[in-house]
Amino acid sequence: MPAIAAPGELDARLRRYVSAMLAFFDRKREFIDHCQLELSPDARKQIRVTLSQLYREQMDAWDAALREAVADGSAAPGASGAAAGIVSLARGLALQRLAGP
């Protein structure tokens, strides 16, 4: 979230956001692997709920940032619809990184 809300050009914030997402998954790799093996189905379900809320907050933050960029002319008018794509792309890259080559 800090990378999204930070001042600066939109493309720089996007790079920081994706880098932060990948770095987080890299730092937590062993924990994430452990969770997949050891947590009960109910615990995994609760984690999915929590992550869904986090992704929703990220999408809302990107939506606000993109709308602001469109309003000030630093992004094309259609850019405001890209929030879900940005969050999904970063999440997908992180999960692919966890899966390995």
N, CA, C and O atoms as a MOPAC input file, in Angstrom:
PM7 MOZYME 1SCF
protein

 N      0.80900 1    -1.19200 1     0.00000 1
 C      0.00000 1     0.00000 1     0.00000 1
 C      0.86300 1     1.27000 1     0.00000 1
 O      0.52600 1     2.22900 1    -0.69500 1
 N      1.96500 1     1.30000 1     0.76100 1
 C      2.78300 1     2.52800 1     0.73800 1
 C      3.32400 1     2.85500 1    -0.65800 1
 O      3.44000 1     4.02800 1    -1.01200 1
 N      3.65100 1     1.84400 1    -1.44200 1
 C      4.17700 1     2.09300 1    -2.78300 1
 C      3.13000 1     2.73500 1    -3.68000 1
 O      3.46200 1     3.52800 1    -4.56100 1
 N      1.87500 1     2.39300 1    -3.45700 1
 C      0.79700 1     2.94600 1    -4.27400 1
 C      0.55300 1     4.40800 1    -3.90800 1
 O      0.38500 1     5.25400 1    -4.78600 1
 N      0.53400 1     4.69700 1    -2.61800 1
 C      0.19300 1     6.03500 1    -2.13300 1
 C      1.37100 1     7.01000 1    -2.15000 1
 O      1.18000 1     8.21300 1    -1.97300 1
 N      2.57400 1     6.50600 1    -2.35700 1
 C      3.75700 1     7.36200 1    -2.32100 1
 C      3.70400 1     8.42100 1    -3.41800 1
 O      3.13500 1     8.19300 1    -4.48600 1
 N      4.29300 1     9.56100 1    -3.14900 1
 C      4.33000 1    10.58300 1    -4.20500 1
 C      5.23600 1    10.11900 1    -5.34100 1
 O      6.10300 1     9.26300 1    -5.16300 1
 N      5.01400 1    10.69300 1    -6.48300 1
 C      5.86700 1    10.36900 1    -7.62300 1
 C      5.05400 1    10.01500 1    -8.84300 1
 O      3.82700 1     9.92500 1    -8.80200 1
 N      5.76900 1     9.81800 1    -9.92500 1
 C      5.12900 1     9.47100 1   -11.19300 1
 C      4.44800 1     8.11200 1   -11.07100 1
 O      4.89500 1     7.24100 1   -10.32500 1
 N      3.37400 1     7.95100 1   -11.80600 1
 C      2.58200 1     6.72000 1   -11.75900 1
 C      3.41600 1     5.50500 1   -12.13600 1
 O      3.31500 1     4.47100 1   -11.47700 1
 N      4.23000 1     5.59800 1   -13.17000 1
 C      5.03500 1     4.44100 1   -13.58400 1
 C      6.06200 1     4.06300 1   -12.52100 1
 O      6.35400 1     2.88000 1   -12.34800 1
 N      6.60600 1     5.02400 1   -11.81800 1
 C      7.56100 1     4.72900 1   -10.73500 1
 C      6.85200 1     4.03500 1    -9.57700 1
 O      7.39900 1     3.10600 1    -8.98300 1
 N      5.64600 1     4.47700 1    -9.25600 1
 C      4.87900 1     3.82600 1    -8.18800 1
 C      4.51800 1     2.40200 1    -8.58000 1
 O      4.53100 1     1.50400 1    -7.73800 1
 N      4.19800 1     2.19300 1    -9.84100 1
 C      3.87600 1     0.84700 1   -10.31500 1
 C      5.08300 1    -0.07400 1   -10.18600 1
 O      4.95200 1    -1.21100 1    -9.73300 1
 N      6.25200 1     0.40900 1   -10.58000 1
 C      7.47000 1    -0.40800 1   -10.44100 1
 C      7.75100 1    -0.72300 1    -8.98000 1
 O      8.10300 1    -1.85400 1    -8.64600 1
 N      7.59600 1     0.28200 1    -8.09400 1
 C      7.82300 1     0.04300 1    -6.66000 1
 C      6.82500 1    -0.95700 1    -6.10200 1
 O      7.18800 1    -1.80600 1    -5.28800 1
 N      5.57300 1    -0.86600 1    -6.53000 1
 C      4.53800 1    -1.78400 1    -6.05100 1
 C      4.85400 1    -3.22100 1    -6.45000 1
 O      4.82100 1    -4.11600 1    -5.60500 1
 N      5.15700 1    -3.45400 1    -7.71800 1
 C      5.46400 1    -4.81200 1    -8.17800 1
 C      6.72300 1    -5.31800 1    -7.48800 1
 O      6.76900 1    -6.47200 1    -7.06300 1
 N      7.73100 1    -4.48400 1    -7.37200 1
 C      8.96400 1    -4.89700 1    -6.67500 1
 C      8.68900 1    -5.25200 1    -5.22100 1
 O      9.22100 1    -6.23700 1    -4.71000 1
 N      7.86500 1    -4.45800 1    -4.55700 1
 C      7.53900 1    -4.73600 1    -3.14800 1
 C      6.74900 1    -6.03000 1    -3.01200 1
 O      6.97500 1    -6.79800 1    -2.07700 1
 N      5.82700 1    -6.27600 1    -3.93200 1
 C      5.04200 1    -7.51600 1    -3.89100 1
 C      5.95500 1    -8.72400 1    -4.07000 1
 O      5.84500 1    -9.69400 1    -3.32000 1
 N      6.84800 1    -8.68000 1    -5.04700 1
 C      7.76200 1    -9.79500 1    -5.27700 1
 C      8.70700 1    -9.97900 1    -4.09700 1
 O      8.97700 1   -11.10900 1    -3.69000 1
 N      9.20700 1    -8.88900 1    -3.55100 1
 C     10.11500 1    -8.97300 1    -2.40600 1
 C      9.41200 1    -9.58000 1    -1.19700 1
 O     10.00700 1   -10.37700 1    -0.47200 1
 N      8.15900 1    -9.21300 1    -0.97400 1
 C      7.40500 1    -9.77600 1     0.14600 1
 C      7.29200 1   -11.29300 1    -0.00200 1
 O      7.56700 1   -12.02900 1     0.94500 1
 N      6.89500 1   -11.75800 1    -1.17100 1
 C      6.76200 1   -13.19700 1    -1.37700 1
 C      8.11000 1   -13.89500 1    -1.27700 1
 O      8.18400 1   -15.01700 1    -0.77500 1
 N      9.17200 1   -13.25700 1    -1.74200 1
 C     10.51800 1   -13.83700 1    -1.60200 1
 C     10.90500 1   -13.97700 1    -0.13000 1
 O     11.43500 1   -15.01000 1     0.27900 1
 N     10.63900 1   -12.93600 1     0.66300 1
 C     10.98700 1   -12.97900 1     2.08800 1
 C     10.16200 1   -14.00800 1     2.85300 1
 O     10.64700 1   -14.60600 1     3.81400 1
 N      8.92600 1   -14.21200 1     2.43300 1
 C      8.00600 1   -15.09100 1     3.16500 1
 C      7.86200 1   -16.47000 1     2.52000 1
 O      6.94600 1   -17.21400 1     2.87300 1
 N      8.73200 1   -16.82300 1     1.59700 1
 C      8.61900 1   -18.08400 1     0.84900 1
 C      8.48700 1   -19.30200 1     1.76100 1
 O      7.58300 1   -20.11500 1     1.56500 1
 N      9.35300 1   -19.44200 1     2.73700 1
 C      9.29100 1   -20.61500 1     3.62000 1
 C      7.99300 1   -20.63600 1     4.41900 1
 O      7.39300 1   -21.69700 1     4.59300 1
 N      7.55900 1   -19.49100 1     4.90100 1
 C      6.30700 1   -19.42200 1     5.65000 1
 C      5.12500 1   -19.81100 1     4.76100 1
 O      4.24900 1   -20.56400 1     5.18600 1
 N      5.10100 1   -19.30700 1     3.54600 1
 C      4.00700 1   -19.62000 1     2.62500 1
 C      3.99700 1   -21.11300 1     2.31400 1
 O      2.93400 1   -21.73500 1     2.31200 1
 N      5.15500 1   -21.69100 1     2.05300 1
 C      5.23600 1   -23.14100 1     1.82000 1
 C      4.72600 1   -23.90600 1     3.03200 1
 O      3.96100 1   -24.86000 1     2.89300 1
 N      5.14800 1   -23.48900 1     4.21400 1
 C      4.72300 1   -24.14900 1     5.44900 1
 C      3.20000 1   -24.06200 1     5.60300 1
 O      2.55400 1   -25.04300 1     5.97300 1
 N      2.64400 1   -22.90900 1     5.32400 1
 C      1.18700 1   -22.73200 1     5.43700 1
 C      0.44400 1   -23.68300 1     4.51600 1
 O     -0.58600 1   -24.24200 1     4.89200 1
 N      0.96000 1   -23.86400 1     3.32200 1
 C      0.30000 1   -24.75200 1     2.37200 1
 C      0.25900 1   -26.19700 1     2.87800 1
 O     -0.67900 1   -26.93800 1     2.58400 1
 N      1.26800 1   -26.58500 1     3.62800 1
 C      1.36300 1   -27.96900 1     4.09900 1
 C      0.73200 1   -28.20300 1     5.45700 1
 O      0.16700 1   -29.27000 1     5.69800 1
 N      0.81700 1   -27.23400 1     6.34200 1
 C      0.48500 1   -27.46400 1     7.74300 1
 C     -0.83800 1   -26.88700 1     8.23300 1
 O     -1.38700 1   -27.38100 1     9.21800 1
 N     -1.35100 1   -25.88400 1     7.59300 1
 C     -2.55800 1   -25.25300 1     8.11000 1
 C     -3.79700 1   -26.08300 1     7.80400 1
 O     -3.87700 1   -26.76800 1     6.78400 1
 N     -4.73700 1   -26.00500 1     8.69200 1
 C     -6.00500 1   -26.71000 1     8.49800 1
 C     -6.78700 1   -26.04200 1     7.37000 1
 O     -6.52000 1   -24.89100 1     7.02500 1
 N     -7.74300 1   -26.75600 1     6.80100 1
 C     -8.55900 1   -26.15000 1     5.75000 1
 C     -9.27000 1   -24.87000 1     6.23100 1
 O     -9.38500 1   -23.90700 1     5.47200 1
 N     -9.74200 1   -24.85800 1     7.47400 1
 C    -10.41100 1   -23.66600 1     7.99700 1
 C     -9.44800 1   -22.48400 1     8.09400 1
 O     -9.81100 1   -21.35100 1     7.77600 1
 N     -8.22400 1   -22.75200 1     8.53200 1
 C     -7.22400 1   -21.68200 1     8.63600 1
 C     -6.87400 1   -21.15100 1     7.25100 1
 O     -6.75400 1   -19.94000 1     7.06400 1
 N     -6.70900 1   -22.04900 1     6.27500 1
 C     -6.41100 1   -21.60500 1     4.90700 1
 C     -7.56000 1   -20.76600 1     4.34700 1
 O     -7.33400 1   -19.78500 1     3.63800 1
 N     -8.78900 1   -21.15800 1     4.67100 1
 C     -9.94700 1   -20.39100 1     4.21200 1
 C     -9.92600 1   -18.98400 1     4.79600 1
 O    -10.19400 1   -18.01400 1     4.08700 1
 N     -9.61000 1   -18.86600 1     6.08000 1
 C     -9.54400 1   -17.54000 1     6.71600 1
 C     -8.43400 1   -16.68800 1     6.11600 1
 O     -8.59900 1   -15.48100 1     5.94000 1
 N     -7.32500 1   -17.30200 1     5.80900 1
 C     -6.23000 1   -16.57200 1     5.17000 1
 C     -6.66800 1   -16.07000 1     3.79700 1
 O     -6.35300 1   -14.93900 1     3.42700 1
 N     -7.38700 1   -16.89000 1     3.04100 1
 C     -7.88000 1   -16.45500 1     1.73000 1
 C     -8.82000 1   -15.25900 1     1.87400 1
 O     -8.78100 1   -14.33700 1     1.05900 1
 N     -9.65800 1   -15.27100 1     2.90100 1
 C    -10.56700 1   -14.14700 1     3.14100 1
 C     -9.75400 1   -12.87800 1     3.42800 1
 O    -10.03200 1   -11.81300 1     2.87600 1
 N     -8.75600 1   -13.00800 1     4.29200 1
 C     -7.91700 1   -11.86300 1     4.64600 1
 C     -7.16900 1   -11.33900 1     3.42400 1
 O     -7.09600 1   -10.12900 1     3.21000 1
 N     -6.61200 1   -12.24800 1     2.62000 1
 C     -5.89300 1   -11.81700 1     1.41400 1
 C     -6.83400 1   -11.16800 1     0.41500 1
 O     -6.45700 1   -10.20900 1    -0.25900 1
 N     -8.04800 1   -11.67700 1     0.31100 1
 C     -9.02700 1   -11.05600 1    -0.59300 1
 C     -9.30400 1    -9.61900 1    -0.17200 1
 O     -9.43200 1    -8.73400 1    -1.01800 1
 N     -9.39500 1    -9.38800 1     1.12500 1
 C     -9.61000 1    -8.02800 1     1.62200 1
 C     -8.41200 1    -7.13800 1     1.28100 1
 O     -8.57600 1    -5.98900 1     0.87100 1
 N     -7.21600 1    -7.68100 1     1.45600 1
 C     -6.00500 1    -6.92600 1     1.13300 1
 C     -5.96100 1    -6.58500 1    -0.34800 1
 O     -5.65800 1    -5.44900 1    -0.71300 1
 N     -6.26100 1    -7.55700 1    -1.20900 1
 C     -6.26000 1    -7.28900 1    -2.64500 1
 C     -7.32200 1    -6.25300 1    -3.00700 1
 O     -7.09400 1    -5.42200 1    -3.88600 1
 N     -8.46400 1    -6.28900 1    -2.35200 1
 C     -9.51500 1    -5.29200 1    -2.59600 1
 C     -9.00400 1    -3.90400 1    -2.21200 1
 O     -9.23200 1    -2.93700 1    -2.93900 1
 N     -8.31100 1    -3.79800 1    -1.06900 1
 C     -7.75100 1    -2.51000 1    -0.65100 1
 C     -6.71000 1    -2.01900 1    -1.64800 1
 O     -6.64700 1    -0.82600 1    -1.94500 1
 N     -5.89500 1    -2.93100 1    -2.16500 1
 C     -4.90400 1    -2.54700 1    -3.16800 1
 C     -5.58600 1    -2.06900 1    -4.44600 1
 O     -5.17100 1    -1.07300 1    -5.03800 1
 N     -6.63200 1    -2.77700 1    -4.87400 1
 C     -7.35700 1    -2.34700 1    -6.07300 1
 C     -7.98800 1    -0.97200 1    -5.87200 1
 O     -7.96000 1    -0.13200 1    -6.77100 1
 N     -8.55500 1    -0.74700 1    -4.69200 1
 C     -9.14500 1     0.56500 1    -4.40200 1
 C     -8.08600 1     1.66600 1    -4.42300 1
 O     -8.32600 1     2.76000 1    -4.93400 1
 N     -6.91400 1     1.36500 1    -3.86400 1
 C     -5.83000 1     2.35700 1    -3.85100 1
 C     -5.34400 1     2.64400 1    -5.27000 1
 O     -5.09100 1     3.79700 1    -5.61800 1
 N     -5.21300 1     1.59700 1    -6.09200 1
 C     -4.80500 1     1.82000 1    -7.47900 1
 C     -5.88100 1     2.56600 1    -8.25100 1
 O     -5.57500 1     3.42700 1    -9.07500 1
 N     -7.13400 1     2.23900 1    -7.98900 1
 C     -8.22200 1     2.94800 1    -8.65800 1
 C     -8.13100 1     4.44300 1    -8.36100 1
 O     -8.24600 1     5.26800 1    -9.26700 1
 N     -7.92700 1     4.78900 1    -7.09800 1
 C     -7.80800 1     6.19900 1    -6.71700 1
 C     -6.59100 1     6.84800 1    -7.38100 1
 O     -6.68000 1     7.96700 1    -7.88500 1
 N     -5.46300 1     6.14800 1    -7.38000 1
 C     -4.24500 1     6.69800 1    -7.99100 1
 C     -4.42100 1     6.89700 1    -9.49300 1
 O     -3.97800 1     7.90300 1   -10.04700 1
 N     -5.06700 1     5.93900 1   -10.14700 1
 C     -5.26900 1     6.04500 1   -11.58900 1
 C     -6.26400 1     7.15300 1   -11.93100 1
 O     -6.07500 1     7.88000 1   -12.90700 1
 N     -7.31100 1     7.28000 1   -11.14000 1
 C     -8.27500 1     8.35700 1   -11.37500 1
 C     -7.60700 1     9.72200 1   -11.21500 1
 O     -7.87200 1    10.65000 1   -11.97900 1
 N     -6.74200 1     9.82600 1   -10.21700 1
 C     -6.00600 1    11.07600 1   -10.00300 1
 C     -5.10100 1    11.37800 1   -11.19300 1
 O     -5.01400 1    12.51700 1   -11.65000 1
 N     -4.42400 1    10.33100 1   -11.69100 1
 C     -3.52200 1    10.51900 1   -12.82900 1
 C     -4.30100 1    10.91300 1   -14.08500 1
 O     -3.83100 1    11.73600 1   -14.87000 1
 N     -5.47500 1    10.33800 1   -14.27900 1
 C     -6.30500 1    10.72000 1   -15.42000 1
 C     -6.75000 1    12.16900 1   -15.26900 1
 O     -6.72700 1    12.93600 1   -16.23200 1
 N     -7.15400 1    12.54100 1   -14.05600 1
 C     -7.63800 1    13.90300 1   -13.80800 1
 C     -6.55500 1    14.94800 1   -14.05200 1
 O     -6.84200 1    16.03900 1   -14.54400 1
 N     -5.30300 1    14.61500 1   -13.70500 1
 C     -4.25000 1    15.61900 1   -13.90500 1
 C     -3.56700 1    15.49500 1   -15.26400 1
 O     -2.62400 1    16.22700 1   -15.56300 1
 N     -4.05200 1    14.56300 1   -16.08400 1
 C     -3.53900 1    14.43300 1   -17.44400 1
 C     -2.28600 1    13.59600 1   -17.58100 1
 O     -1.72900 1    13.51000 1   -18.67600 1
 N     -1.82200 1    12.97400 1   -16.50800 1
 C     -0.60000 1    12.17400 1   -16.60900 1
 C     -0.87100 1    10.72300 1   -17.01800 1
 O      0.06500 1     9.93700 1   -17.16800 1
 N     -2.14400 1    10.36500 1   -17.19700 1
 C     -2.50900 1     9.03600 1   -17.68400 1
 C     -3.66800 1     9.17900 1   -18.65500 1
 O     -4.46400 1    10.11200 1   -18.56100 1
 N     -3.74900 1     8.24700 1   -19.58400 1
 C     -4.82200 1     8.26300 1   -20.57900 1
 C     -6.17500 1     8.02200 1   -19.91500 1
 O     -6.23700 1     7.35300 1   -18.88400 1
 N     -7.25200 1     8.54700 1   -20.48100 1
 C     -8.57800 1     8.40500 1   -19.87900 1
 C     -8.97800 1     6.96100 1   -19.53800 1
 O     -9.64000 1     6.75000 1   -18.52200 1
 N     -8.61200 1     5.99000 1   -20.32700 1
 C     -8.98900 1     4.60500 1   -20.05200 1
 C     -8.20100 1     3.95300 1   -18.94000 1
 O     -8.53700 1     2.84100 1   -18.53300 1
 N     -7.16900 1     4.59800 1   -18.43400 1
 C     -6.29100 1     3.99800 1   -17.42900 1
 C     -6.98800 1     3.71700 1   -16.11400 1
 O     -6.56500 1     2.83600 1   -15.36600 1
 N     -8.04800 1     4.45200 1   -15.82000 1
 C     -8.68600 1     4.28900 1   -14.51400 1
 C     -9.30900 1     2.91400 1   -14.32900 1
 O     -9.61400 1     2.53300 1   -13.19900 1
 N     -9.50400 1     2.16400 1   -15.39500 1
 C    -10.06600 1     0.81800 1   -15.27300 1
 C     -9.04400 1    -0.27700 1   -15.07900 1
 O     -9.40500 1    -1.45400 1   -15.07100 1
 N     -7.79600 1     0.06600 1   -14.92600 1
 C     -6.72400 1    -0.93000 1   -14.88300 1
 C     -6.35800 1    -1.41200 1   -13.48900 1
 O     -5.44600 1    -2.22800 1   -13.36100 1
 N     -7.02700 1    -0.94600 1   -12.43600 1
 C     -6.63100 1    -1.29200 1   -11.06300 1
 C     -6.62200 1    -2.79300 1   -10.81700 1
 O     -5.65100 1    -3.32000 1   -10.27500 1
 N     -7.68000 1    -3.48800 1   -11.20200 1
 C     -7.74000 1    -4.93700 1   -10.97300 1
 C     -6.64400 1    -5.65300 1   -11.75600 1
 O     -6.06100 1    -6.62000 1   -11.26500 1
 N     -6.36300 1    -5.19000 1   -12.95300 1
 C     -5.30600 1    -5.80000 1   -13.75900 1
 C     -3.93600 1    -5.64300 1   -13.12900 1
 O     -3.12900 1    -6.57200 1   -13.15600 1
 N     -3.66900 1    -4.49100 1   -12.56900 1
 C     -2.37400 1    -4.24700 1   -11.92100 1
 C     -2.19600 1    -5.18300 1   -10.73200 1
 O     -1.15800 1    -5.83200 1   -10.59700 1
 N     -3.20200 1    -5.25100 1    -9.87600 1
 C     -3.11300 1    -6.10200 1    -8.67800 1
 C     -3.02900 1    -7.57200 1    -9.08000 1
 O     -2.24300 1    -8.32500 1    -8.50600 1
 N     -3.82200 1    -7.98200 1   -10.04800 1
 C     -3.80300 1    -9.37400 1   -10.49300 1
 C     -2.46200 1    -9.74800 1   -11.11300 1
 O     -1.94800 1   -10.84200 1   -10.88000 1
 N     -1.90100 1    -8.84400 1   -11.89700 1
 C     -0.60400 1    -9.10000 1   -12.51400 1
 C      0.47900 1    -9.26700 1   -11.45200 1
 O      1.26100 1   -10.21600 1   -11.50800 1
 N      0.52900 1    -8.35800 1   -10.49200 1
 C      1.54700 1    -8.44200 1    -9.43700 1
 C      1.38500 1    -9.72200 1    -8.63200 1
 O      2.37000 1   -10.39700 1    -8.33000 1
 N      0.15400 1   -10.05800 1    -8.28500 1
 C     -0.11300 1   -11.29600 1    -7.52600 1
 C      0.29100 1   -12.52100 1    -8.34700 1
 O      0.92500 1   -13.43900 1    -7.82700 1
 N     -0.07400 1   -12.53200 1    -9.61800 1
 C      0.27600 1   -13.65800 1   -10.48400 1
 C      1.78000 1   -13.82800 1   -10.63600 1
 O      2.28600 1   -14.94900 1   -10.60800 1
 N      2.49900 1   -12.71400 1   -10.79600 1
 C      3.96200 1   -12.78800 1   -10.88900 1
 C      4.56700 1   -13.35500 1    -9.60400 1
 O      5.49000 1   -14.16900 1    -9.64200 1
 N      4.03200 1   -12.91000 1    -8.46900 1
 C      4.54300 1   -13.39500 1    -7.17900 1
 C      4.27400 1   -14.88600 1    -7.01800 1
 O      5.15400 1   -15.62900 1    -6.58300 1
 N      3.07900 1   -15.32800 1    -7.36100 1
 C      2.75700 1   -16.75300 1    -7.23100 1
 C      3.58500 1   -17.59700 1    -8.18800 1
 O      4.02100 1   -18.69200 1    -7.83400 1
 N      3.80300 1   -17.09600 1    -9.39100 1
 C      4.64100 1   -17.81100 1   -10.34800 1
 C      6.06900 1   -17.91700 1    -9.82600 1
 O      6.72900 1   -18.94000 1   -10.00600 1
 N      6.53100 1   -16.87100 1    -9.19000 1
 C      7.87200 1   -16.87800 1    -8.62200 1
 C      7.99300 1   -17.93500 1    -7.53000 1
 O      9.01700 1   -18.60900 1    -7.41600 1
 N      6.93200 1   -18.07300 1    -6.72500 1
 C      6.92500 1   -19.10300 1    -5.68100 1
 C      6.97600 1   -20.50100 1    -6.29300 1
 O      7.63900 1   -21.39400 1    -5.76300 1
 N      6.28200 1   -20.68400 1    -7.39900 1
 C      6.21600 1   -21.99400 1    -8.04600 1
 C      7.55900 1   -22.39500 1    -8.65000 1
 O      7.83300 1   -23.58000 1    -8.83900 1
 N      8.38600 1   -21.40900 1    -8.94900 1
 C      9.69700 1   -21.68800 1    -9.51500 1
 C      9.64500 1   -21.72600 1   -11.03400 1
 O      8.59700 1   -21.52100 1   -11.64600 1
 N     10.79600 1   -21.99300 1   -11.62100 1
 C     10.90100 1   -21.95700 1   -13.08400 1
 C     10.06600 1   -23.03500 1   -13.76600 1
 O     10.05800 1   -23.12400 1   -14.99400 1

